[in-house]
Coordinates of C-alpha atoms in Angstrom, one line a residue:
Chain B
M285 CA -28.9 -31.4 126.2
K286 CA -27.5 -28.9 128.6
Y287 CA -23.8 -28.1 128.6
L288 CA -21.8 -26.6 131.4
V289 CA -19.1 -24.2 130.3
M290 CA -15.9 -25.5 132.0
E291 CA -13.2 -23.3 130.3
C292 CA -13.2 -20.4 127.9
H293 CA -10.6 -19.4 125.3
D294 CA -10.8 -16.7 122.7
S295 CA -11.8 -19.0 119.9
Y296 CA -13.3 -22.0 121.7
A297 CA -14.8 -23.2 125.0
V298 CA -14.7 -26.5 126.8
L299 CA -18.1 -27.8 127.7
M300 CA -19.3 -30.7 129.8
D301 CA -22.6 -32.3 128.9
E302 CA -25.0 -34.1 131.2
N303 CA -23.4 -37.5 130.3
S304 CA -20.2 -36.2 131.6
A305 CA -18.7 -36.0 128.1
F306 CA -16.3 -33.1 127.5
V307 CA -16.5 -31.3 124.2
T308 CA -14.9 -28.4 122.5
A309 CA -17.3 -25.8 121.1
A310 CA -17.3 -22.3 119.6
N311 CA -17.1 -19.7 122.3
L312 CA -20.2 -17.7 121.5
H313 CA -19.5 -15.1 124.2
Y314 CA -19.8 -17.8 126.9
S315 CA -18.5 -17.4 130.5
V316 CA -17.2 -20.2 132.8
G317 CA -20.0 -21.8 134.8
Q318 CA -22.7 -20.9 132.3
T319 CA -25.2 -23.5 131.2
V320 CA -25.7 -23.5 127.4
T321 CA -27.8 -25.4 124.9
E322 CA -27.1 -26.1 121.2
P323 CA -23.5 -25.1 121.1
V324 CA -21.4 -25.3 117.9
I325 CA -19.4 -28.3 118.6
M326 CA -16.1 -29.1 116.9
S327 CA -16.3 -31.7 114.2
D328 CA -14.4 -34.7 115.1
T329 CA -12.1 -35.5 112.2
H330 CA -10.7 -38.5 114.1
T331 CA -14.2 -40.0 114.3
E332 CA -14.8 -39.3 110.6
K333 CA -11.5 -40.8 109.7
R334 CA -12.2 -43.8 111.8
R335 CA -15.7 -44.2 110.3
N336 CA -14.1 -43.9 106.8
A337 CA -11.6 -46.5 107.8
I338 CA -14.3 -48.8 109.0
V339 CA -16.2 -48.4 105.8
L340 CA -13.1 -49.0 103.7
T341 CA -12.2 -52.0 105.8
R342 CA -15.7 -53.5 105.3
F343 CA -15.5 -52.8 101.6
I344 CA -12.1 -54.4 101.3
A345 CA -13.3 -57.4 103.3
A346 CA -16.4 -57.7 101.1
A347 CA -14.2 -57.5 98.0
A348 CA -11.8 -60.1 99.3
C349 CA -14.7 -62.4 100.1
L350 CA -16.0 -61.9 96.6
V351 CA -12.6 -62.6 95.1
L352 CA -12.3 -65.7 97.2
L353 CA -15.8 -66.8 96.2
V354 CA -15.2 -66.2 92.5
G355 CA -11.8 -67.8 92.6
G356 CA -13.0 -70.8 94.5
S357 CA -15.9 -71.3 92.2
Y358 CA -13.7 -71.0 89.1
T359 CA -11.2 -73.4 90.5
Y360 CA -14.0 -75.9 91.4
Y361 CA -15.5 -75.4 87.9
S362 CA -12.1 -75.9 86.2
Y363 CA -11.3 -79.0 88.1
N364 CA -14.7 -80.6 87.8
Y365 CA -16.7 -79.3 84.9
K366 CA -14.2 -77.8 82.4
T367 CA -13.0 -80.0 79.6
Y368 CA -9.4 -80.5 80.2
S369 CA -8.7 -83.3 77.7
T370 CA -10.6 -85.3 75.1
V371 CA -10.2 -88.9 74.2
V372 CA -11.8 -90.4 71.1
I373 CA -12.2 -94.1 70.9
S374 CA -12.4 -95.1 67.3
S375 CA -13.2 -98.5 66.0
D376 CA -16.4 -99.5 64.2
A377 CA -18.1 -97.3 66.7
S378 CA -16.5 -94.0 67.5
V379 CA -17.1 -92.3 70.9
R380 CA -15.7 -89.0 72.3
M381 CA -15.0 -88.7 76.0
S382 CA -14.5 -85.3 77.5
L383 CA -12.4 -85.5 80.7
N384 CA -12.0 -82.9 83.5
K385 CA -8.7 -82.0 85.1
R386 CA -9.0 -85.0 87.5
G387 CA -9.3 -87.4 84.6
K388 CA -13.0 -88.1 85.2
V389 CA -15.4 -88.3 82.3
I390 CA -17.8 -85.3 82.2
K391 CA -19.2 -85.9 78.8
L392 CA -19.7 -88.9 76.6
E393 CA -20.9 -88.5 73.1
S394 CA -21.1 -90.7 70.0
I395 CA -19.5 -89.6 66.8
D396 CA -21.4 -92.0 64.5
E397 CA -24.4 -94.2 64.5
S398 CA -22.6 -97.2 65.8
G399 CA -21.2 -95.1 68.7
K400 CA -24.8 -94.1 69.4
K401 CA -25.8 -97.7 69.7
L402 CA -22.8 -98.4 71.8
L403 CA -23.7 -95.7 74.3
E404 CA -27.3 -96.7 74.5
G405 CA -28.2 -97.2 78.2
Y406 CA -24.7 -96.4 79.3
D407 CA -23.8 -93.5 81.7
G408 CA -20.1 -93.1 82.3
K409 CA -20.2 -89.7 83.8
G410 CA -17.9 -89.3 86.8
K411 CA -16.0 -92.5 86.1
D412 CA -12.3 -92.7 85.3
Q413 CA -11.5 -92.6 81.6
V414 CA -9.9 -96.0 81.6
T415 CA -12.9 -97.5 83.3
V416 CA -15.2 -96.0 80.8
A417 CA -13.0 -97.1 77.9
N418 CA -12.9 -100.6 79.3
E419 CA -16.6 -100.8 79.8
L420 CA -17.3 -99.4 76.4
L421 CA -15.0 -101.9 74.7
E422 CA -16.5 -104.7 76.7
R423 CA -19.9 -103.6 75.5
G424 CA -18.5 -103.5 72.0
L425 CA -17.1 -106.9 72.3
S426 CA -20.3 -108.3 73.7
N427 CA -22.4 -106.6 71.0
G428 CA -20.1 -107.8 68.3
M429 CA -19.0 -104.4 67.2
I430 CA -15.5 -105.2 68.1
S431 CA -13.8 -108.6 67.8
S432 CA -10.9 -109.9 69.7
G433 CA -7.7 -108.9 68.1
D434 CA -9.2 -105.9 66.4
T435 CA -7.3 -102.6 66.6
V436 CA -9.0 -99.9 68.5
E437 CA -7.6 -96.4 68.0
F438 CA -7.4 -93.8 70.7
F439 CA -7.0 -90.2 69.9
I440 CA -6.0 -87.9 72.8
E441 CA -6.1 -84.2 73.0
S442 CA -4.9 -82.5 76.1
E443 CA -3.8 -79.0 77.2
K444 CA -0.6 -80.3 78.7
K445 CA 1.9 -82.8 77.3
S446 CA 2.3 -84.4 80.7
N447 CA -1.4 -85.1 80.8
Y448 CA -1.3 -86.5 77.3
D449 CA 1.5 -88.8 78.3
E450 CA -0.3 -89.9 81.4
L451 CA -3.5 -90.7 79.5
K452 CA -1.5 -92.5 76.8
S453 CA 0.3 -94.7 79.3
E454 CA -2.9 -95.5 81.2
I455 CA -4.6 -96.6 78.0
E456 CA -1.7 -98.5 76.7
S457 CA -1.3 -100.4 80.0
E458 CA -5.0 -101.1 80.8
I459 CA -6.9 -101.6 77.5
P460 CA -4.8 -104.5 76.1
K461 CA -6.2 -106.7 78.9
L462 CA -9.3 -106.9 76.8
N463 CA -7.4 -108.7 74.0
V464 CA -7.7 -105.9 71.5
N465 CA -4.8 -104.0 69.8
V466 CA -4.5 -100.4 71.0
S467 CA -3.2 -97.6 68.9
V468 CA -2.9 -94.3 70.8
Q469 CA -2.3 -91.1 68.8
G470 CA -2.7 -87.4 69.1
M471 CA -6.0 -85.8 68.2
E472 CA -4.3 -84.1 65.2
E473 CA -4.1 -87.6 63.6
Y474 CA -7.8 -88.2 64.0
P475 CA -9.1 -86.4 60.9
K476 CA -6.3 -87.9 58.7
V477 CA -7.1 -91.4 59.7
T478 CA -10.8 -91.1 59.3
Q479 CA -10.7 -89.1 56.0
K480 CA -11.7 -91.2 53.1
K481 CA -9.3 -91.2 50.2
P482 CA -10.8 -90.8 46.7
D483 CA -11.1 -94.0 44.7
T484 CA -11.2 -92.4 41.2
P485 CA -9.7 -89.3 39.9
T486 CA -12.0 -86.5 39.3
Q487 CA -12.2 -84.2 36.3
P488 CA -9.2 -82.1 35.4
A489 CA -8.7 -78.8 37.1
S490 CA -9.8 -76.8 34.1
E491 CA -12.2 -78.1 31.6
P492 CA -11.9 -77.1 28.0
A493 CA -15.6 -76.6 27.9
A494 CA -15.3 -74.0 30.6
P495 CA -12.8 -71.6 29.4
E496 CA -13.0 -69.3 32.5
I497 CA -9.6 -69.2 34.1
T498 CA -9.9 -70.5 37.6
P499 CA -7.6 -69.4 40.3
P500 CA -4.5 -71.5 40.5
A501 CA -4.7 -74.4 42.8
T502 CA -2.7 -74.4 45.9
A503 CA 0.3 -76.5 46.3
G504 CA -1.3 -78.6 49.0
S505 CA -4.5 -79.2 47.3
N506 CA -5.7 -82.7 47.5
K507 CA -7.8 -82.5 44.4
P508 CA -7.1 -85.5 42.4
L509 CA -6.1 -85.0 38.9
P510 CA -6.6 -87.2 35.8
P511 CA -3.8 -89.5 34.8
V512 CA -1.2 -87.5 33.0
P513 CA 2.2 -88.2 31.7
E514 CA 5.0 -88.0 34.1
K515 CA 6.2 -84.7 32.8
P516 CA 3.7 -81.9 32.5
V517 CA 2.8 -81.0 29.0
I518 CA 2.4 -77.5 27.8
D519 CA 1.1 -76.8 24.4
K520 CA 2.6 -73.6 23.3
N521 CA 1.5 -73.8 19.7
A522 CA -2.0 -74.9 19.1
P523 CA -5.0 -73.3 20.6
N524 CA -7.7 -75.5 21.8
A525 CA -10.7 -74.4 19.8
D526 CA -12.8 -77.4 20.5
N527 CA -14.0 -76.6 23.9
N528 CA -15.8 -79.8 24.4
S529 CA -12.9 -82.0 23.8
K530 CA -11.0 -83.1 26.8
P531 CA -7.2 -83.3 26.7
Q532 CA -6.1 -86.8 26.3
P533 CA -2.8 -88.0 27.6
P534 CA -0.7 -88.8 24.5
A535 CA 0.3 -92.4 23.9
K536 CA 3.8 -91.4 23.0
P537 CA 5.5 -88.1 23.3
D538 CA 5.7 -85.9 20.2
P539 CA 8.6 -83.8 19.3
P540 CA 8.6 -80.5 21.1
P541 CA 6.5 -78.0 19.3
T542 CA 7.9 -74.6 18.7
P543 CA 6.1 -71.6 20.0
N544 CA 5.4 -70.3 16.5
D545 CA 3.6 -73.3 15.3
I546 CA 0.6 -71.1 14.5
P547 CA 2.0 -67.9 13.2
R548 CA -1.1 -66.2 11.8
D549 CA -3.8 -67.7 13.7
N550 CA -5.1 -64.5 15.3
G551 CA -6.9 -66.6 17.8
R552 CA -9.3 -68.1 15.3
S553 CA -8.0 -71.6 15.0
A554 CA -10.5 -74.2 15.9
V555 CA -8.6 -77.4 15.7
V556 CA -7.5 -78.8 18.9
P557 CA -4.3 -80.8 18.7
D558 CA -3.5 -83.6 21.0
P559 CA -1.6 -82.5 24.0
P560 CA 2.0 -82.3 23.2
A561 CA 4.2 -84.8 25.0
V562 CA 7.4 -82.9 25.4
P563 CA 7.1 -80.3 28.1
D564 CA 10.3 -78.3 27.9
A565 CA 11.0 -77.0 24.5
P566 CA 14.3 -75.2 24.5
P567 CA 13.8 -71.6 23.5
A568 CA 15.6 -70.3 20.6
P569 CA 18.3 -67.8 21.4
E570 CA 16.9 -65.2 19.0
H571 CA 13.6 -65.4 20.8
K572 CA 14.6 -62.8 23.3
E573 CA 15.7 -60.3 20.7
D574 CA 12.1 -60.1 19.5
Q575 CA 10.8 -59.3 22.9
L576 CA 9.9 -55.8 24.0
P577 CA 12.2 -54.4 26.6
H578 CA 9.8 -54.9 29.4
E579 CA 9.0 -58.3 28.3
K580 CA 12.6 -59.2 28.4
E581 CA 12.7 -58.5 32.1
A582 CA 9.6 -60.3 32.8
A583 CA 10.0 -63.3 30.6
P584 CA 12.1 -66.1 32.1
D585 CA 14.7 -68.1 30.2
K586 CA 12.3 -70.9 29.8
P587 CA 9.1 -69.2 28.8
D588 CA 7.2 -72.5 28.3
E589 CA 7.7 -73.2 32.0
A590 CA 7.1 -69.8 33.7
L591 CA 4.8 -68.0 31.3
P592 CA 3.7 -70.6 28.8
H593 CA 0.9 -68.5 27.4
L594 CA 3.4 -65.9 26.2
N595 CA 4.8 -68.5 23.8
N596 CA 1.7 -68.4 21.8
I597 CA 2.2 -64.7 20.9
V598 CA 3.6 -64.4 17.4
P599 CA 4.4 -61.6 15.1
D600 CA 2.1 -61.0 12.1
E601 CA 3.1 -60.9 8.6
E602 CA 4.6 -57.5 8.7
G603 CA 6.6 -58.6 11.7
D604 CA 5.8 -55.6 13.8
T605 CA 2.3 -56.4 15.0
L606 CA 2.2 -58.9 17.8
I607 CA -0.6 -61.3 17.7
H608 CA -1.4 -63.8 20.4
H609 CA -4.0 -66.4 21.0
L610 CA -6.7 -65.9 23.4
P611 CA -5.5 -67.2 26.7
V612 CA -8.8 -68.9 27.4
L613 CA -8.1 -71.3 24.7
H614 CA -4.8 -72.2 26.1
A615 CA -5.9 -72.5 29.6
P616 CA -6.9 -76.2 29.5
L617 CA -3.6 -77.0 27.8
I618 CA -1.2 -75.1 29.9
R619 CA -2.8 -76.1 33.2
S620 CA -1.0 -79.4 33.3
P621 CA -0.4 -81.3 36.5
G622 CA 2.4 -79.7 38.4
K623 CA 1.7 -76.3 36.9
D624 CA -1.3 -75.5 39.0
D625 CA 0.5 -73.0 41.0
E626 CA 1.2 -70.7 38.1
P627 CA -1.4 -68.0 37.6
I628 CA -2.7 -67.5 34.1
P629 CA -3.4 -63.9 33.2
E630 CA -6.4 -63.3 31.1
T631 CA -4.7 -61.1 28.6
P632 CA -1.0 -61.4 28.2
E633 CA 0.4 -58.0 27.3
T634 CA 3.8 -59.1 26.1
P635 CA 3.7 -61.5 23.2
E636 CA 6.9 -62.9 22.1
P637 CA 7.5 -65.5 19.5
P638 CA 10.4 -67.6 20.6
E639 CA 11.0 -69.2 17.3
A640 CA 10.2 -68.8 13.6
P641 CA 7.1 -70.7 12.6
K642 CA 7.2 -74.0 10.8
P643 CA 4.2 -74.0 8.5
D644 CA 4.6 -77.6 7.4
E645 CA 4.0 -78.8 10.9
I646 CA 0.9 -76.7 11.5
T647 CA -0.7 -76.8 8.2
P648 CA -3.1 -79.6 9.0
L649 CA -4.2 -77.9 12.2
I650 CA -4.7 -74.3 11.3
P651 CA -7.0 -73.1 8.7
D652 CA -5.9 -70.5 6.2
I653 CA -6.3 -67.0 7.2
P654 CA -8.3 -65.0 4.9
Chain X
M286 CA 6.9 -16.5 100.2
E287 CA 8.1 -20.0 100.8
P288 CA 9.9 -19.3 104.2
N289 CA 6.7 -17.5 105.4
A290 CA 4.6 -20.5 104.5
N291 CA 6.9 -22.9 106.2
Q292 CA 6.9 -20.6 109.3
I293 CA 3.1 -20.7 109.4
V294 CA 3.1 -24.5 109.1
S295 CA 5.6 -24.8 111.9
Q296 CA 3.5 -22.5 114.1
V297 CA 0.4 -24.5 113.3
Y298 CA 2.1 -27.8 114.2
K299 CA 3.2 -26.2 117.5
A300 CA -0.3 -24.9 118.2
K301 CA -1.7 -28.4 117.7
K302 CA -0.1 -29.5 120.9
D303 CA -0.1 -26.3 122.9
S304 CA -3.4 -24.5 123.6
H305 CA -1.5 -21.3 124.5
A306 CA 0.3 -21.3 121.2
A307 CA -3.0 -21.9 119.5
D308 CA -4.4 -18.8 121.2
E309 CA -1.4 -16.8 120.2
L310 CA -1.7 -17.9 116.6
I311 CA -5.3 -17.0 116.5
E312 CA -4.6 -13.6 118.0
A313 CA -1.9 -13.1 115.3
Y314 CA -4.2 -14.0 112.5
M315 CA -7.3 -12.1 113.7
P316 CA -7.1 -9.7 110.7
F317 CA -7.3 -12.7 108.4
I318 CA -10.2 -14.1 110.4
R319 CA -12.0 -10.8 110.3
S320 CA -11.4 -10.5 106.6
E321 CA -12.9 -13.9 105.9
T322 CA -15.9 -13.1 108.0
A323 CA -16.3 -9.8 106.2
K324 CA -16.3 -11.7 102.9
F325 CA -19.2 -13.8 104.1
L326 CA -21.2 -11.1 105.8
K327 CA -20.4 -8.5 103.1
R328 CA -19.7 -6.1 105.9
P329 CA -17.0 -5.6 108.5
P330 CA -17.8 -7.9 111.5
D331 CA -18.5 -6.5 114.9
S332 CA -16.8 -8.0 117.9
S333 CA -20.2 -9.0 119.3
D334 CA -21.1 -10.9 116.1
D335 CA -21.5 -14.6 116.6
E336 CA -20.2 -15.1 113.1
L337 CA -16.8 -13.7 114.2
S338 CA -16.8 -16.2 117.1
I339 CA -17.7 -19.0 114.7
A340 CA -14.9 -17.9 112.3
M341 CA -12.4 -17.9 115.2
F342 CA -13.5 -21.3 116.2
A343 CA -13.2 -22.5 112.6
F344 CA -9.7 -21.2 112.5
Y345 CA -8.9 -23.2 115.7
E346 CA -10.5 -26.3 114.1
S347 CA -8.2 -25.7 111.1
I348 CA -5.2 -25.7 113.3
R349 CA -6.3 -29.0 114.9
N350 CA -7.1 -30.7 111.6
Y351 CA -4.4 -29.3 109.3
S352 CA -1.7 -31.5 107.8
R353 CA 0.9 -30.7 105.2
L354 CA -0.9 -32.9 102.7
R355 CA -3.7 -30.4 102.7
G356 CA -1.6 -27.7 101.0
S357 CA -1.5 -24.1 102.1
F358 CA -2.7 -23.6 105.6
L359 CA -4.3 -20.2 105.0
K360 CA -6.3 -21.6 102.0
F361 CA -7.4 -24.5 104.1
A362 CA -8.4 -22.2 107.0
S363 CA -10.3 -19.9 104.6
L364 CA -12.3 -22.9 103.3
Q365 CA -13.0 -24.1 106.8
I366 CA -14.2 -20.7 108.0
K367 CA -16.4 -20.4 105.0
N368 CA -17.9 -23.8 105.5
R369 CA -18.5 -23.2 109.2
L370 CA -20.2 -19.8 108.5
I371 CA -22.4 -21.4 105.9
D372 CA -23.4 -24.1 108.4
Y373 CA -24.1 -21.6 111.1
F374 CA -26.1 -19.5 108.6
R375 CA -28.3 -22.5 107.7
K376 CA -28.8 -23.4 111.3
E377 CA -29.9 -19.9 112.2
K378 CA -32.1 -19.8 109.1
R379 CA -34.3 -22.4 110.7
N380 CA -35.0 -20.1 113.6
K381 CA -35.8 -17.2 111.3
G382 CA -39.6 -17.3 111.9
L383 CA -39.1 -16.9 115.6
I384 CA -39.3 -13.6 117.3
S385 CA -36.4 -12.6 119.6
L386 CA -37.3 -11.7 123.2
D387 CA -34.9 -8.8 122.8
Q388 CA -37.0 -7.2 120.2
P389 CA -39.0 -4.1 121.3
D390 CA -42.7 -4.4 121.9
E391 CA -45.4 -2.5 120.0
D392 CA -44.9 0.6 122.0
E393 CA -41.2 0.4 121.4
K394 CA -40.7 1.3 125.0
N395 CA -39.8 -2.0 126.5
E396 CA -38.3 -5.3 125.2
L397 CA -40.6 -8.3 124.8
I398 CA -38.7 -10.1 127.5
D399 CA -39.9 -7.5 130.0
T400 CA -43.5 -8.2 129.2
I401 CA -43.2 -11.8 130.2
S402 CA -43.7 -12.8 133.8
D403 CA -40.4 -14.0 135.0
D404 CA -40.1 -16.4 137.8
H405 CA -36.3 -16.4 137.4
D406 CA -34.3 -15.2 140.3
D407 CA -31.4 -13.3 138.8
Y408 CA -29.7 -13.0 142.1
A409 CA -29.8 -16.7 142.8
E410 CA -28.6 -17.4 139.3
T411 CA -25.7 -15.1 139.7
E412 CA -24.8 -16.7 143.0
L413 CA -25.1 -20.2 141.4
R414 CA -22.9 -19.2 138.5
E415 CA -20.3 -17.8 140.9
A416 CA -20.3 -20.9 142.9
T417 CA -20.0 -23.0 139.8
Q418 CA -17.1 -20.9 138.6
Q419 CA -15.4 -21.4 142.0
E420 CA -15.9 -25.1 141.7
I421 CA -14.6 -25.2 138.2
A422 CA -11.6 -23.1 139.2
E423 CA -10.9 -25.5 142.1
L424 CA -11.2 -28.5 139.8
S425 CA -8.9 -26.9 137.2
A426 CA -6.3 -26.3 140.0
Q427 CA -6.6 -29.9 141.2
M428 CA -6.4 -31.2 137.6
N429 CA -3.2 -29.2 137.2
D430 CA -1.7 -31.2 140.1
F431 CA -2.5 -34.3 138.0
G432 CA -0.9 -32.6 135.0
V433 CA -4.2 -32.4 133.1
S434 CA -5.9 -29.4 131.5
M435 CA -9.5 -28.9 130.5
T436 CA -8.5 -29.0 126.8
D437 CA -6.7 -32.2 127.4
V438 CA -9.8 -33.7 128.9
A439 CA -11.9 -32.5 126.0
D440 CA -9.5 -34.1 123.6
N441 CA -9.4 -37.3 125.6
S442 CA -13.1 -37.6 126.2
P443 CA -14.8 -40.7 124.7
R444 CA -16.5 -40.0 121.4
Q445 CA -18.4 -43.2 121.1
K446 CA -21.4 -43.9 123.2
R447 CA -20.2 -47.4 124.1
T448 CA -16.8 -46.2 125.3
L449 CA -18.5 -43.4 127.3
E450 CA -20.7 -46.0 129.0
I451 CA -17.6 -48.1 129.8
C452 CA -15.9 -45.1 131.5
N453 CA -19.1 -44.1 133.3
K454 CA -19.4 -47.7 134.6
A455 CA -15.9 -47.4 136.1
V456 CA -16.7 -44.0 137.6
R457 CA -19.8 -45.4 139.2
Y458 CA -17.8 -48.2 140.7
A459 CA -15.3 -45.7 142.1
R460 CA -18.0 -43.6 143.5
N461 CA -19.4 -46.6 145.4
N462 CA -16.0 -47.4 146.7
P463 CA -14.7 -44.3 148.6
D464 CA -11.4 -46.1 149.4
L465 CA -10.7 -46.3 145.7
L466 CA -11.2 -42.5 145.4
A467 CA -9.0 -41.9 148.4
E468 CA -6.3 -44.0 146.9
F469 CA -6.7 -42.0 143.7
L470 CA -6.3 -38.7 145.5
R471 CA -3.4 -39.9 147.5
T472 CA -1.4 -41.5 144.7
K473 CA -2.6 -39.1 142.0
K474 CA -2.8 -42.1 139.7
V475 CA -5.9 -43.6 138.3
P476 CA -6.3 -47.1 139.6
I477 CA -7.0 -48.6 136.2
S478 CA -6.5 -52.2 137.2
R479 CA -8.9 -52.0 140.2
L480 CA -11.5 -50.1 138.2
A481 CA -11.3 -52.5 135.3
E482 CA -11.6 -55.5 137.6
G483 CA -14.2 -54.0 139.8
A484 CA -16.4 -52.6 137.1
D485 CA -15.8 -55.6 134.8
V486 CA -14.7 -53.5 131.9
E487 CA -11.8 -53.7 129.5
R488 CA -8.6 -52.2 131.0
K489 CA -7.6 -51.0 127.5
S490 CA -10.6 -48.9 127.2
L491 CA -9.9 -47.2 130.5
E492 CA -6.3 -46.7 129.7
R493 CA -7.1 -44.8 126.5
H494 CA -9.2 -42.3 128.4
R495 CA -7.0 -41.9 131.5
R496 CA -7.0 -38.0 131.5
Y497 CA -10.8 -38.0 131.1
L498 CA -11.1 -40.3 134.0
V499 CA -9.0 -38.0 136.1
A500 CA -11.5 -35.1 135.6
V501 CA -14.6 -37.2 136.3
L502 CA -13.1 -39.0 139.3
L503 CA -12.1 -35.6 140.8
I504 CA -15.7 -34.4 140.2
C505 CA -16.9 -37.5 142.1
T506 CA -14.8 -36.6 145.2
N507 CA -16.2 -34.2 147.7
G508 CA -16.5 -30.5 147.0
Y509 CA -18.0 -30.4 143.5
E510 CA -21.7 -30.6 144.3
I511 CA -22.8 -28.4 141.4
M512 CA -20.9 -30.3 138.8
R513 CA -22.1 -33.6 140.3
G514 CA -25.6 -32.3 140.0
H515 CA -25.0 -31.6 136.4
I516 CA -23.9 -35.1 135.7
M517 CA -26.4 -36.6 138.1
Q518 CA -27.9 -38.8 135.3
V519 CA -24.5 -40.6 135.0
L520 CA -24.1 -40.9 138.8
K521 CA -27.8 -42.0 139.2
G522 CA -27.1 -45.0 137.1
G523 CA -24.4 -45.9 139.7
E524 CA -26.8 -45.5 142.6
E525 CA -29.4 -47.7 140.9
Q526 CA -26.8 -50.4 140.6

């Protein structure tokens, strides 16, 4: 390309090319009217900026398209394929319906074998939940799984309360036309209703045969307990040496045993007395005086309630050595109903005899100490 | 330090709009430009060195492209000069294997260019250049009547090929319609509407390049034969149509 020098300045020259375009170039000792080739032309920052702006605009447009595409896809997915609410139809046959945001059934699954039979050959996808429920109940009525007048339970779970109410009202208004009773509840009720209650009580929480101390049962534990007297019984006196014998609920309550029923047992007694009947033996006032200072703080006013195992700790003959029964032997006895929450330490450190022993009461139970 | 920096910036912003102010600023900062060139060449530059011309041009570019967001002007100019000199050095490096015609021959009595048979007529060339200079001087004077300078035209010239083609289309239409050029000379206004309508191009594109159209339309009028010969390719297209 040839350039005609049109104007010259100290630092630059104005050139005209053969396409009649005017450019600014370095004045490499040019003179006006000279024809030059390969000049050093000024870089056009405006063009660069414009090019960058175009690239940026395209990038932003592409990003916006992507965002729209992703957003639209997600919206479509959430409206059509995402489970927004769940309805469980529970009768003899239990079926779970997953609904999308528009209330259409997107998934239909059986919970039990009867539900599987009920759903055989049925496809309710894309249908309204009331329609599906109606059709399923009709199938159940025709199959004999449901009889007229039976109660069919509906359990609803939804992300929004309004949707829950809407579904509930739809079911309550439409389903009774089939001559069945309808009970609509929240999904949180579903496990409670279907849970089977135990018919017979199981074994006690702690078996005498297994002297390991188990962690205390929680307050809300549903573990059934053996029949026990109304008031929990804590044996503070006699250790349970016979590990195989189970505690029997007493026929009639015995007088409250004192904590010092077995004064010199040293943990070797083998006779297991019947569980005492009276749970709360009033502690003797002098009991606290015999306690060590730190025990006095820890021990409650009613040691048989709070720390029953401490009541089995008695002084020896000299009166200054504290002897206690092994806690493992007491565990079955002190873990009475209603006392499950109380932890039982393995080795009580602070024995305290609350009362003086009464040898005549314990003589038949405790062997002589050599 | 700060007032001086502000003064430079104000001078630069003035020089952006005024080519004379730009020339004055470049003249004032010639020691700085020489210093930057010397840093690159590792020797003081001679006034005949192309590198010095490139450095001056880079300084002028810096004036045109500078904005306050770019920080100190002199640092910006220094970087621009360095980059331009590097580019020029790389460009010249490609021609390193070539022998200059100005080099002396084997006998070191004559230059190589003297050994080549020359069909060139220096006298005719000088005459042509003088005639061209005269034409360009006349054109510049006529452009002054329109309030347009060569630098303005260079700034207003279309950069994109498509826009240039639109303008050339309008110029070709004007050249084929002498009454339009006569109206242009008489009114000293570019008949944008008639050009746009006649050439079937966007009026907006022509309006953006009004000063450029002034120069090219003037070249298309009588009296600028040499320059018309230079842009014959453009005008040929018009004749073909």
